[in-house]
GROMACS .gro file of N, CA and C in nm:
model
  456
    1MET      N    1  -6.395   4.292  -4.184
    1MET     CA    2  -6.327   4.345  -4.068
    1MET      C    3  -6.310   4.239  -3.960
    2ASP      N    4  -6.409   4.154  -3.946
    2ASP     CA    5  -6.402   4.047  -3.847
    2ASP      C    6  -6.294   3.946  -3.883
    3ASP      N    7  -6.273   3.923  -4.012
    3ASP     CA    8  -6.169   3.829  -4.055
    3ASP      C    9  -6.030   3.879  -4.019
    4ILE      N   10  -6.009   4.010  -4.027
    4ILE     CA   11  -5.879   4.067  -3.993
    4ILE      C   12  -5.850   4.047  -3.844
    5LYS      N   13  -5.949   4.072  -3.759
    5LYS     CA   14  -5.929   4.054  -3.615
    5LYS      C   15  -5.902   3.907  -3.582
    6THR      N   16  -5.974   3.818  -3.648
    6THR     CA   17  -5.953   3.675  -3.625
    6THR      C   18  -5.812   3.635  -3.670
    7ALA      N   19  -5.771   3.684  -3.786
    7ALA     CA   20  -5.637   3.653  -3.837
    7ALA      C   21  -5.529   3.706  -3.744
    8GLN      N   22  -5.548   3.827  -3.692
    8GLN     CA   23  -5.450   3.884  -3.600
    8GLN      C   24  -5.441   3.803  -3.471
    9LYS      N   25  -5.555   3.757  -3.422
    9LYS     CA   26  -5.555   3.676  -3.300
    9LYS      C   27  -5.486   3.542  -3.326
   10ARG      N   28  -5.514   3.478  -3.439
   10ARG     CA   29  -5.449   3.351  -3.472
   10ARG      C   30  -5.298   3.371  -3.486
   11ARG      N   31  -5.259   3.480  -3.549
   11ARG     CA   32  -5.117   3.508  -3.568
   11ARG      C   33  -5.047   3.519  -3.433
   12SER      N   34  -5.108   3.590  -3.339
   12SER     CA   35  -5.044   3.606  -3.208
   12SER      C   36  -5.036   3.472  -3.135
   13ILE      N   37  -5.134   3.386  -3.154
   13ILE     CA   38  -5.131   3.254  -3.089
   13ILE      C   39  -5.011   3.174  -3.137
   14TYR      N   40  -4.978   3.186  -3.266
   14TYR     CA   41  -4.866   3.109  -3.319
   14TYR      C   42  -4.731   3.177  -3.298
   15LEU      N   43  -4.730   3.308  -3.277
   15LEU     CA   44  -4.604   3.378  -3.251
   15LEU      C   45  -4.562   3.372  -3.104
   16ARG      N   46  -4.659   3.362  -3.015
   16ARG     CA   47  -4.628   3.366  -2.872
   16ARG      C   48  -4.528   3.260  -2.826
   17PRO      N   49  -4.539   3.134  -2.867
   17PRO     CA   50  -4.438   3.037  -2.819
   17PRO      C   51  -4.296   3.076  -2.858
   18PHE      N   52  -4.277   3.119  -2.983
   18PHE     CA   53  -4.143   3.161  -3.024
   18PHE      C   54  -4.097   3.280  -2.941
   19LEU      N   55  -4.182   3.381  -2.929
   19LEU     CA   56  -4.142   3.502  -2.856
   19LEU      C   57  -4.109   3.474  -2.711
   20LEU      N   58  -4.191   3.394  -2.644
   20LEU     CA   59  -4.164   3.364  -2.502
   20LEU      C   60  -4.033   3.288  -2.484
   21PHE      N   61  -4.013   3.184  -2.565
   21PHE     CA   62  -3.889   3.107  -2.549
   21PHE      C   63  -3.768   3.188  -2.594
   22TRP      N   64  -3.784   3.272  -2.695
   22TRP     CA   65  -3.674   3.358  -2.738
   22TRP      C   66  -3.638   3.457  -2.627
   23LEU      N   67  -3.739   3.524  -2.570
   23LEU     CA   68  -3.713   3.622  -2.464
   23LEU      C   69  -3.651   3.557  -2.340
   24ASN      N   70  -3.704   3.442  -2.299
   24ASN     CA   71  -3.647   3.373  -2.183
   24ASN      C   72  -3.505   3.326  -2.210
   25SER      N   73  -3.481   3.277  -2.330
   25SER     CA   74  -3.345   3.233  -2.365
   25SER      C   75  -3.250   3.352  -2.368
   26LEU      N   76  -3.294   3.463  -2.425
   26LEU     CA   77  -3.211   3.582  -2.430
   26LEU      C   78  -3.179   3.632  -2.289
   27PHE      N   79  -3.279   3.636  -2.202
   27PHE     CA   80  -3.258   3.679  -2.064
   27PHE      C   81  -3.156   3.589  -1.994
   28ALA      N   82  -3.173   3.457  -2.007
   28ALA     CA   83  -3.079   3.363  -1.944
   28ALA      C   84  -2.939   3.379  -2.002
   29GLU      N   85  -2.930   3.393  -2.132
   29GLU     CA   86  -2.798   3.405  -2.196
   29GLU      C   87  -2.727   3.534  -2.159
   30ILE      N   88  -2.802   3.641  -2.134
   30ILE     CA   89  -2.740   3.766  -2.087
   30ILE      C   90  -2.675   3.743  -1.951
   31ILE      N   91  -2.746   3.672  -1.864
   31ILE     CA   92  -2.689   3.640  -1.732
   31ILE      C   93  -2.565   3.551  -1.748
   32PHE      N   94  -2.574   3.448  -1.832
   32PHE     CA   95  -2.461   3.358  -1.852
   32PHE      C   96  -2.341   3.433  -1.910
   33LEU      N   97  -2.367   3.525  -2.003
   33LEU     CA   98  -2.259   3.603  -2.062
   33LEU      C   99  -2.194   3.693  -1.956
   34ALA      N  100  -2.276   3.758  -1.875
   34ALA     CA  101  -2.222   3.846  -1.770
   34ALA      C  102  -2.136   3.767  -1.672
   35VAL      N  103  -2.183   3.652  -1.628
   35VAL     CA  104  -2.104   3.568  -1.538
   35VAL      C  105  -1.976   3.523  -1.608
   36GLY      N  106  -1.988   3.485  -1.735
   36GLY     CA  107  -1.870   3.442  -1.809
   36GLY      C  108  -1.765   3.551  -1.821
   37ILE      N  109  -1.810   3.674  -1.843
   37ILE     CA  110  -1.716   3.785  -1.859
   37ILE      C  111  -1.659   3.830  -1.725
   38PHE      N  112  -1.745   3.852  -1.627
   38PHE     CA  113  -1.701   3.913  -1.502
   38PHE      C  114  -1.640   3.815  -1.402
   39ILE      N  115  -1.672   3.687  -1.413
   39ILE     CA  116  -1.623   3.591  -1.314
   39ILE      C  117  -1.528   3.489  -1.374
   40MET      N  118  -1.557   3.439  -1.494
   40MET     CA  119  -1.483   3.324  -1.543
   40MET      C  120  -1.368   3.357  -1.636
   41THR      N  121  -1.394   3.421  -1.749
   41THR     CA  122  -1.288   3.431  -1.850
   41THR      C  123  -1.255   3.573  -1.893
   42GLY      N  124  -1.325   3.672  -1.847
   42GLY     CA  125  -1.297   3.808  -1.890
   42GLY      C  126  -1.344   3.833  -2.032
   43THR      N  127  -1.282   3.928  -2.097
   43THR     CA  128  -1.326   3.968  -2.231
   43THR      C  129  -1.254   3.893  -2.343
   44ARG      N  130  -1.179   3.793  -2.309
   44ARG     CA  131  -1.111   3.713  -2.411
   44ARG      C  132  -1.217   3.652  -2.505
   45ASP      N  133  -1.196   3.662  -2.635
   45ASP     CA  134  -1.288   3.609  -2.737
   45ASP      C  135  -1.429   3.664  -2.720
   46LEU      N  136  -1.440   3.792  -2.688
   46LEU     CA  137  -1.570   3.853  -2.657
   46LEU      C  138  -1.667   3.846  -2.775
   47PHE      N  139  -1.619   3.871  -2.897
   47PHE     CA  140  -1.708   3.867  -3.013
   47PHE      C  141  -1.776   3.731  -3.025
   48TYR      N  142  -1.700   3.624  -3.011
   48TYR     CA  143  -1.756   3.490  -3.023
   48TYR      C  144  -1.854   3.459  -2.910
   49LYS      N  145  -1.821   3.504  -2.790
   49LYS     CA  146  -1.912   3.483  -2.677
   49LYS      C  147  -2.045   3.555  -2.699
   50VAL      N  148  -2.037   3.679  -2.745
   50VAL     CA  149  -2.159   3.757  -2.769
   50VAL      C  150  -2.242   3.695  -2.879
   51MET      N  151  -2.179   3.656  -2.988
   51MET     CA  152  -2.254   3.595  -3.098
   51MET      C  153  -2.319   3.465  -3.053
   52TRP      N  154  -2.246   3.385  -2.978
   52TRP     CA  155  -2.299   3.257  -2.931
   52TRP      C  156  -2.416   3.279  -2.837
   53THR      N  157  -2.396   3.364  -2.735
   53THR     CA  158  -2.497   3.377  -2.630
   53THR      C  159  -2.613   3.468  -2.667
   54LEU      N  160  -2.591   3.573  -2.740
   54LEU     CA  161  -2.698   3.670  -2.764
   54LEU      C  162  -2.762   3.659  -2.902
   55VAL      N  163  -2.703   3.583  -2.993
   55VAL     CA  164  -2.762   3.570  -3.126
   55VAL      C  165  -2.805   3.426  -3.153
   56PHE      N  166  -2.708   3.336  -3.161
   56PHE     CA  167  -2.739   3.200  -3.206
   56PHE      C  168  -2.821   3.119  -3.107
   57CYS      N  169  -2.784   3.122  -2.979
   57CYS     CA  170  -2.858   3.042  -2.880
   57CYS      C  171  -3.004   3.086  -2.866
   58PRO      N  172  -3.033   3.214  -2.844
   58PRO     CA  173  -3.175   3.251  -2.831
   58PRO      C  174  -3.256   3.224  -2.957
   59LEU      N  175  -3.200   3.253  -3.073
   59LEU     CA  176  -3.275   3.225  -3.197
   59LEU      C  177  -3.297   3.077  -3.217
   60GLY      N  178  -3.195   2.998  -3.193
   60GLY     CA  179  -3.210   2.853  -3.209
   60GLY      C  180  -3.306   2.793  -3.110
   61MET      N  181  -3.293   2.831  -2.983
   61MET     CA  182  -3.381   2.775  -2.881
   61MET      C  183  -3.524   2.826  -2.898
   62GLY      N  184  -3.540   2.955  -2.925
   62GLY     CA  185  -3.674   3.009  -2.946
   62GLY      C  186  -3.741   2.950  -3.068
   63GLY      N  187  -3.664   2.936  -3.176
   63GLY     CA  188  -3.720   2.878  -3.298
   63GLY      C  189  -3.757   2.731  -3.282
   64ALA      N  190  -3.668   2.655  -3.222
   64ALA     CA  191  -3.696   2.512  -3.203
   64ALA      C  192  -3.816   2.491  -3.113
   65MET      N  193  -3.819   2.559  -3.000
   65MET     CA  194  -3.930   2.540  -2.907
   65MET      C  195  -4.059   2.599  -2.962
   66GLY      N  196  -4.052   2.714  -3.028
   66GLY     CA  197  -4.172   2.771  -3.088
   66GLY      C  198  -4.233   2.678  -3.191
   67GLY      N  199  -4.149   2.620  -3.276
   67GLY     CA  200  -4.199   2.526  -3.376
   67GLY      C  201  -4.259   2.401  -3.314
   68LEU      N  202  -4.191   2.344  -3.215
   68LEU     CA  203  -4.244   2.224  -3.149
   68LEU      C  204  -4.376   2.250  -3.079
   69ILE      N  205  -4.384   2.361  -3.008
   69ILE     CA  206  -4.507   2.393  -2.935
   69ILE      C  207  -4.620   2.417  -3.034
   70ASN      N  208  -4.592   2.489  -3.142
   70ASN     CA  209  -4.697   2.512  -3.243
   70ASN      C  210  -4.743   2.383  -3.308
   71CYS      N  211  -4.651   2.294  -3.339
   71CYS     CA  212  -4.687   2.170  -3.408
   71CYS      C  213  -4.763   2.073  -3.319
   72PHE      N  214  -4.723   2.061  -3.194
   72PHE     CA  215  -4.774   1.952  -3.112
   72PHE      C  216  -4.868   1.993  -2.998
   73ILE      N  217  -4.871   2.120  -2.961
   73ILE     CA  218  -4.952   2.158  -2.845
   73ILE      C  219  -5.059   2.262  -2.880
   74VAL      N  220  -5.022   2.370  -2.950
   74VAL     CA  221  -5.120   2.472  -2.987
   74VAL      C  222  -5.230   2.406  -3.070
   75ASP      N  223  -5.353   2.437  -3.040
   75ASP     CA  224  -5.473   2.382  -3.106
   75ASP      C  225  -5.500   2.236  -3.072
   76HIS      N  226  -5.417   2.174  -2.988
   76HIS     CA  227  -5.440   2.034  -2.949
   76HIS      C  228  -5.471   2.020  -2.801
   77TYR      N  229  -5.405   2.100  -2.717
   77TYR     CA  230  -5.420   2.090  -2.573
   77TYR      C  231  -5.441   2.229  -2.515
   78TYR      N  232  -5.501   2.233  -2.396
   78TYR     CA  233  -5.519   2.359  -2.326
   78TYR      C  234  -5.519   2.330  -2.176
   79GLY      N  235  -5.486   2.428  -2.097
   79GLY     CA  236  -5.490   2.413  -1.952
   79GLY      C  237  -5.362   2.356  -1.896
   80LYS      N  238  -5.374   2.295  -1.777
   80LYS     CA  239  -5.257   2.242  -1.706
   80LYS      C  240  -5.185   2.133  -1.786
   81ASN      N  241  -5.262   2.050  -1.857
   81ASN     CA  242  -5.196   1.946  -1.939
   81ASN      C  243  -5.105   2.009  -2.042
   82ALA      N  244  -5.152   2.115  -2.106
   82ALA     CA  245  -5.069   2.182  -2.206
   82ALA      C  246  -4.946   2.244  -2.142
   83ALA      N  247  -4.960   2.296  -2.021
   83ALA     CA  248  -4.844   2.353  -1.951
   83ALA      C  249  -4.741   2.245  -1.922
   84HIS      N  250  -4.787   2.128  -1.876
   84HIS     CA  251  -4.693   2.018  -1.853
   84HIS      C  252  -4.633   1.969  -1.984
   85PHE      N  253  -4.715   1.963  -2.089
   85PHE     CA  254  -4.665   1.920  -2.220
   85PHE      C  255  -4.571   2.023  -2.281
   86THR      N  256  -4.571   2.144  -2.231
   86THR     CA  257  -4.474   2.245  -2.273
   86THR      C  258  -4.344   2.230  -2.194
   87GLY      N  259  -4.354   2.198  -2.067
   87GLY     CA  260  -4.236   2.180  -1.984
   87GLY      C  261  -4.152   2.061  -2.023
   88ILE      N  262  -4.217   1.953  -2.066
   88ILE     CA  263  -4.144   1.830  -2.101
   88ILE      C  264  -4.056   1.849  -2.224
   89PRO      N  265  -4.110   1.897  -2.339
   89PRO     CA  266  -4.019   1.918  -2.453
   89PRO      C  267  -3.916   2.027  -2.426
   90ALA      N  268  -3.951   2.126  -2.343
   90ALA     CA  269  -3.852   2.227  -2.307
   90ALA      C  270  -3.735   2.161  -2.235
   91LEU      N  271  -3.766   2.073  -2.141
   91LEU     CA  272  -3.660   2.003  -2.069
   91LEU      C  273  -3.575   1.919  -2.165
   92LEU      N  274  -3.639   1.845  -2.253
   92LEU     CA  275  -3.565   1.757  -2.344
   92LEU      C  276  -3.482   1.836  -2.445
   93VAL      N  277  -3.545   1.929  -2.513
   93VAL     CA  278  -3.477   2.002  -2.621
   93VAL      C  279  -3.373   2.099  -2.566
   94LEU      N  280  -3.411   2.179  -2.469
   94LEU     CA  281  -3.318   2.279  -2.418
   94LEU      C  282  -3.207   2.217  -2.334
   95SER      N  283  -3.233   2.104  -2.270
   95SER     CA  284  -3.126   2.032  -2.201
   95SER      C  285  -3.026   1.975  -2.301
   96ALA      N  286  -3.076   1.925  -2.413
   96ALA     CA  287  -2.986   1.877  -2.518
   96ALA      C  288  -2.902   1.992  -2.572
   97CYS      N  289  -2.963   2.108  -2.588
   97CYS     CA  290  -2.890   2.226  -2.632
   97CYS      C  291  -2.785   2.266  -2.529
   98ASN      N  292  -2.822   2.264  -2.402
   98ASN     CA  293  -2.728   2.297  -2.295
   98ASN      C  294  -2.611   2.199  -2.293
   99TYR      N  295  -2.640   2.071  -2.310
   99TYR     CA  296  -2.533   1.971  -2.310
   99TYR      C  297  -2.442   1.988  -2.432
  100LEU      N  298  -2.501   2.023  -2.546
  100LEU     CA  299  -2.421   2.052  -2.665
  100LEU      C  300  -2.329   2.171  -2.638
  101CYS      N  301  -2.383   2.277  -2.580
  101CYS     CA  302  -2.302   2.394  -2.549
  101CYS      C  303  -2.191   2.361  -2.450
  102TYR      N  304  -2.222   2.278  -2.352
  102TYR     CA  305  -2.122   2.234  -2.255
  102TYR      C  306  -2.006   2.165  -2.327
  103ASN      N  307  -2.038   2.072  -2.417
  103ASN     CA  308  -1.933   2.000  -2.489
  103ASN      C  309  -1.858   2.089  -2.585
  104LEU      N  310  -1.926   2.181  -2.651
  104LEU     CA  311  -1.857   2.276  -2.738
  104LEU      C  312  -1.762   2.365  -2.657
  105ASP      N  313  -1.808   2.407  -2.540
  105ASP     CA  314  -1.724   2.494  -2.459
  105ASP      C  315  -1.605   2.419  -2.401
  106ARG      N  316  -1.618   2.292  -2.378
  106ARG     CA  317  -1.501   2.215  -2.335
  106ARG      C  318  -1.393   2.220  -2.442
  107HIS      N  319  -1.435   2.231  -2.567
  107HIS     CA  320  -1.339   2.241  -2.678
  107HIS      C  321  -1.286   2.385  -2.692
  108PHE      N  322  -1.378   2.483  -2.695
  108PHE     CA  323  -1.338   2.622  -2.719
  108PHE      C  324  -1.287   2.693  -2.594
  109GLY      N  325  -1.340   2.661  -2.478
  109GLY     CA  326  -1.296   2.721  -2.354
  109GLY      C  327  -1.343   2.863  -2.330
  110TRP      N  328  -1.447   2.907  -2.397
  110TRP     CA  329  -1.493   3.044  -2.381
  110TRP      C  330  -1.554   3.070  -2.244
  111PHE      N  331  -1.615   2.969  -2.183
  111PHE     CA  332  -1.680   2.986  -2.052
  111PHE      C  333  -1.625   2.889  -1.947
  112ARG      N  334  -1.513   2.826  -1.976
  112ARG     CA  335  -1.443   2.735  -1.885
  112ARG      C  336  -1.529   2.618  -1.836
  113ALA      N  337  -1.594   2.552  -1.928
  113ALA     CA  338  -1.677   2.437  -1.893
  113ALA      C  339  -1.594   2.325  -1.832
  114ALA      N  340  -1.471   2.309  -1.876
  114ALA     CA  341  -1.387   2.202  -1.822
  114ALA      C  342  -1.357   2.225  -1.674
  115GLU      N  343  -1.337   2.352  -1.635
  115GLU     CA  344  -1.307   2.383  -1.495
  115GLU      C  345  -1.433   2.399  -1.410
  116HIS      N  346  -1.545   2.435  -1.473
  116HIS     CA  347  -1.669   2.463  -1.400
  116HIS      C  348  -1.788   2.389  -1.462
  117PRO      N  349  -1.787   2.256  -1.460
  117PRO     CA  350  -1.897   2.183  -1.526
  117PRO      C  351  -2.033   2.208  -1.460
  118MET      N  352  -2.036   2.231  -1.330
  118MET     CA  353  -2.165   2.253  -1.264
  118MET      C  354  -2.229   2.385  -1.306
  119TRP      N  355  -2.149   2.479  -1.356
  119TRP     CA  356  -2.206   2.603  -1.409
  119TRP      C  357  -2.301   2.571  -1.523
  120PHE      N  358  -2.276   2.464  -1.595
  120PHE     CA  359  -2.366   2.423  -1.703
  120PHE      C  360  -2.475   2.329  -1.653
  121HIS      N  361  -2.443   2.240  -1.562
  121HIS     CA  362  -2.537   2.132  -1.528
  121HIS      C  363  -2.640   2.168  -1.422
  122TRP      N  364  -2.624   2.278  -1.349
  122TRP     CA  365  -2.725   2.316  -1.251
  122TRP      C  366  -2.851   2.367  -1.319
  123ARG      N  367  -2.844   2.394  -1.448
  123ARG     CA  368  -2.953   2.459  -1.520
  123ARG      C  369  -3.072   2.368  -1.550
  124TYR      N  370  -3.055   2.237  -1.544
  124TYR     CA  371  -3.162   2.147  -1.589
  124TYR      C  372  -3.295   2.167  -1.516
  125PRO      N  373  -3.299   2.177  -1.384
  125PRO     CA  374  -3.429   2.204  -1.319
  125PRO      C  375  -3.489   2.338  -1.361
  126MET      N  376  -3.404   2.438  -1.380
  126MET     CA  377  -3.453   2.569  -1.422
  126MET      C  378  -3.510   2.564  -1.563
  127ILE      N  379  -3.454   2.480  -1.649
  127ILE     CA  380  -3.504   2.467  -1.785
  127ILE      C  381  -3.648   2.416  -1.782
  128TRP      N  382  -3.674   2.315  -1.699
  128TRP     CA  383  -3.811   2.265  -1.689
  128TRP      C  384  -3.904   2.372  -1.633
  129ALA      N  385  -3.859   2.444  -1.532
  129ALA     CA  386  -3.943   2.547  -1.470
  129ALA      C  387  -3.979   2.657  -1.570
  130VAL      N  388  -3.884   2.698  -1.651
  130VAL     CA  389  -3.912   2.800  -1.753
  130VAL      C  390  -4.010   2.746  -1.856
  131GLY      N  391  -3.991   2.622  -1.899
  131GLY     CA  392  -4.084   2.562  -1.995
  131GLY      C  393  -4.224   2.553  -1.939
  132TYR      N  394  -4.236   2.509  -1.814
  132TYR     CA  395  -4.368   2.499  -1.750
  132TYR      C  396  -4.429   2.638  -1.732
  133GLY      N  397  -4.348   2.734  -1.690
  133GLY     CA  398  -4.397   2.872  -1.675
  133GLY      C  399  -4.446   2.930  -1.806
  134ASN      N  400  -4.373   2.903  -1.915
  134ASN     CA  401  -4.420   2.947  -2.046
  134ASN      C  402  -4.550   2.878  -2.082
  135GLY      N  403  -4.563   2.750  -2.047
  135GLY     CA  404  -4.688   2.678  -2.073
  135GLY      C  405  -4.804   2.739  -1.997
  136ILE      N  406  -4.781   2.781  -1.874
  136ILE     CA  407  -4.885   2.849  -1.796
  136ILE      C  408  -4.927   2.977  -1.867
  137LEU      N  409  -4.831   3.055  -1.914
  137LEU     CA  410  -4.864   3.180  -1.984
  137LEU      C  411  -4.936   3.153  -2.116
  138LEU      N  412  -4.899   3.049  -2.185
  138LEU     CA  413  -4.956   3.022  -2.317
  138LEU      C  414  -5.092   2.955  -2.312
  139PHE      N  415  -5.115   2.869  -2.213
  139PHE     CA  416  -5.230   2.779  -2.221
  139PHE      C  417  -5.327   2.787  -2.103
  140ILE      N  418  -5.310   2.884  -2.016
  140ILE     CA  419  -5.403   2.906  -1.906
  140ILE      C  420  -5.466   3.044  -1.928
  141ASP      N  421  -5.594   3.058  -1.899
  141ASP     CA  422  -5.664   3.184  -1.926
  141ASP      C  423  -5.595   3.305  -1.863
  142LYS      N  424  -5.558   3.295  -1.736
  142LYS     CA  425  -5.492   3.408  -1.669
  142LYS      C  426  -5.357   3.440  -1.732
  143GLY      N  427  -5.286   3.336  -1.777
  143GLY     CA  428  -5.159   3.359  -1.844
  143GLY      C  429  -5.178   3.432  -1.976
  144GLN      N  430  -5.280   3.394  -2.050
  144GLN     CA  431  -5.307   3.462  -2.177
  144GLN      C  432  -5.349   3.606  -2.155
  145GLU      N  433  -5.425   3.630  -2.048
  145GLU     CA  434  -5.462   3.768  -2.014
  145GLU      C  435  -5.337   3.851  -1.983
  146LYS      N  436  -5.245   3.792  -1.911
  146LYS     CA  437  -5.120   3.861  -1.877
  146LYS      C  438  -5.040   3.893  -2.004
  147LEU      N  439  -5.031   3.796  -2.095
  147LEU     CA  440  -4.960   3.820  -2.221
  147LEU      C  441  -5.027   3.930  -2.302
  148ALA      N  442  -5.161   3.931  -2.303
  148ALA     CA  443  -5.233   4.035  -2.376
  148ALA      C  444  -5.206   4.173  -2.316
  149ARG      N  445  -5.201   4.182  -2.184
  149ARG     CA  446  -5.169   4.310  -2.119
  149ARG      C  447  -5.028   4.355  -2.153
  150MET      N  448  -4.937   4.259  -2.172
  150MET     CA  449  -4.798   4.292  -2.207
  150MET      C  450  -4.783   4.324  -2.355
  151GLY      N  451  -4.888   4.304  -2.433
  151GLY     CA  452  -4.882   4.332  -2.576
  151GLY      C  453  -4.831   4.217  -2.659
  152LEU      N  454  -4.826   4.098  -2.602
  152LEU     CA  455  -4.780   3.981  -2.677
  152LEU      C  456  -4.898   3.901  -2.727
   0.00000   0.00000   0.00000
């Protein structure tokens, strides 16, 4: 019985990075999609916008960051250092993803990146803040308590 509880705890430790980055990415992409629809381009190419923002981006970003955090930080670091070490790869990886999306959108025009480049580029400081915040939740005692209360 003790082995099952230990296994369940280990499982949650390895799932949390993916879930946090997936949820944060999904939340951000919902906002970006809403702004794209209501302010920038309307419902033109709506299926592609929805698939891009609500399916592929959150899964890709959550999977990439979850894998990196599990490989290089979980079981290796804890505390504030781990939170900073979570913010740095988040900034690098998710900024690269953002820049890729910016360049793809300049080609496809779904969110008018050519006319509104700052809509894409203002996000870089927020990317680091989300990564660091996730690191606080994952690697600080109070953050882990909060995740446990949330059922994660």
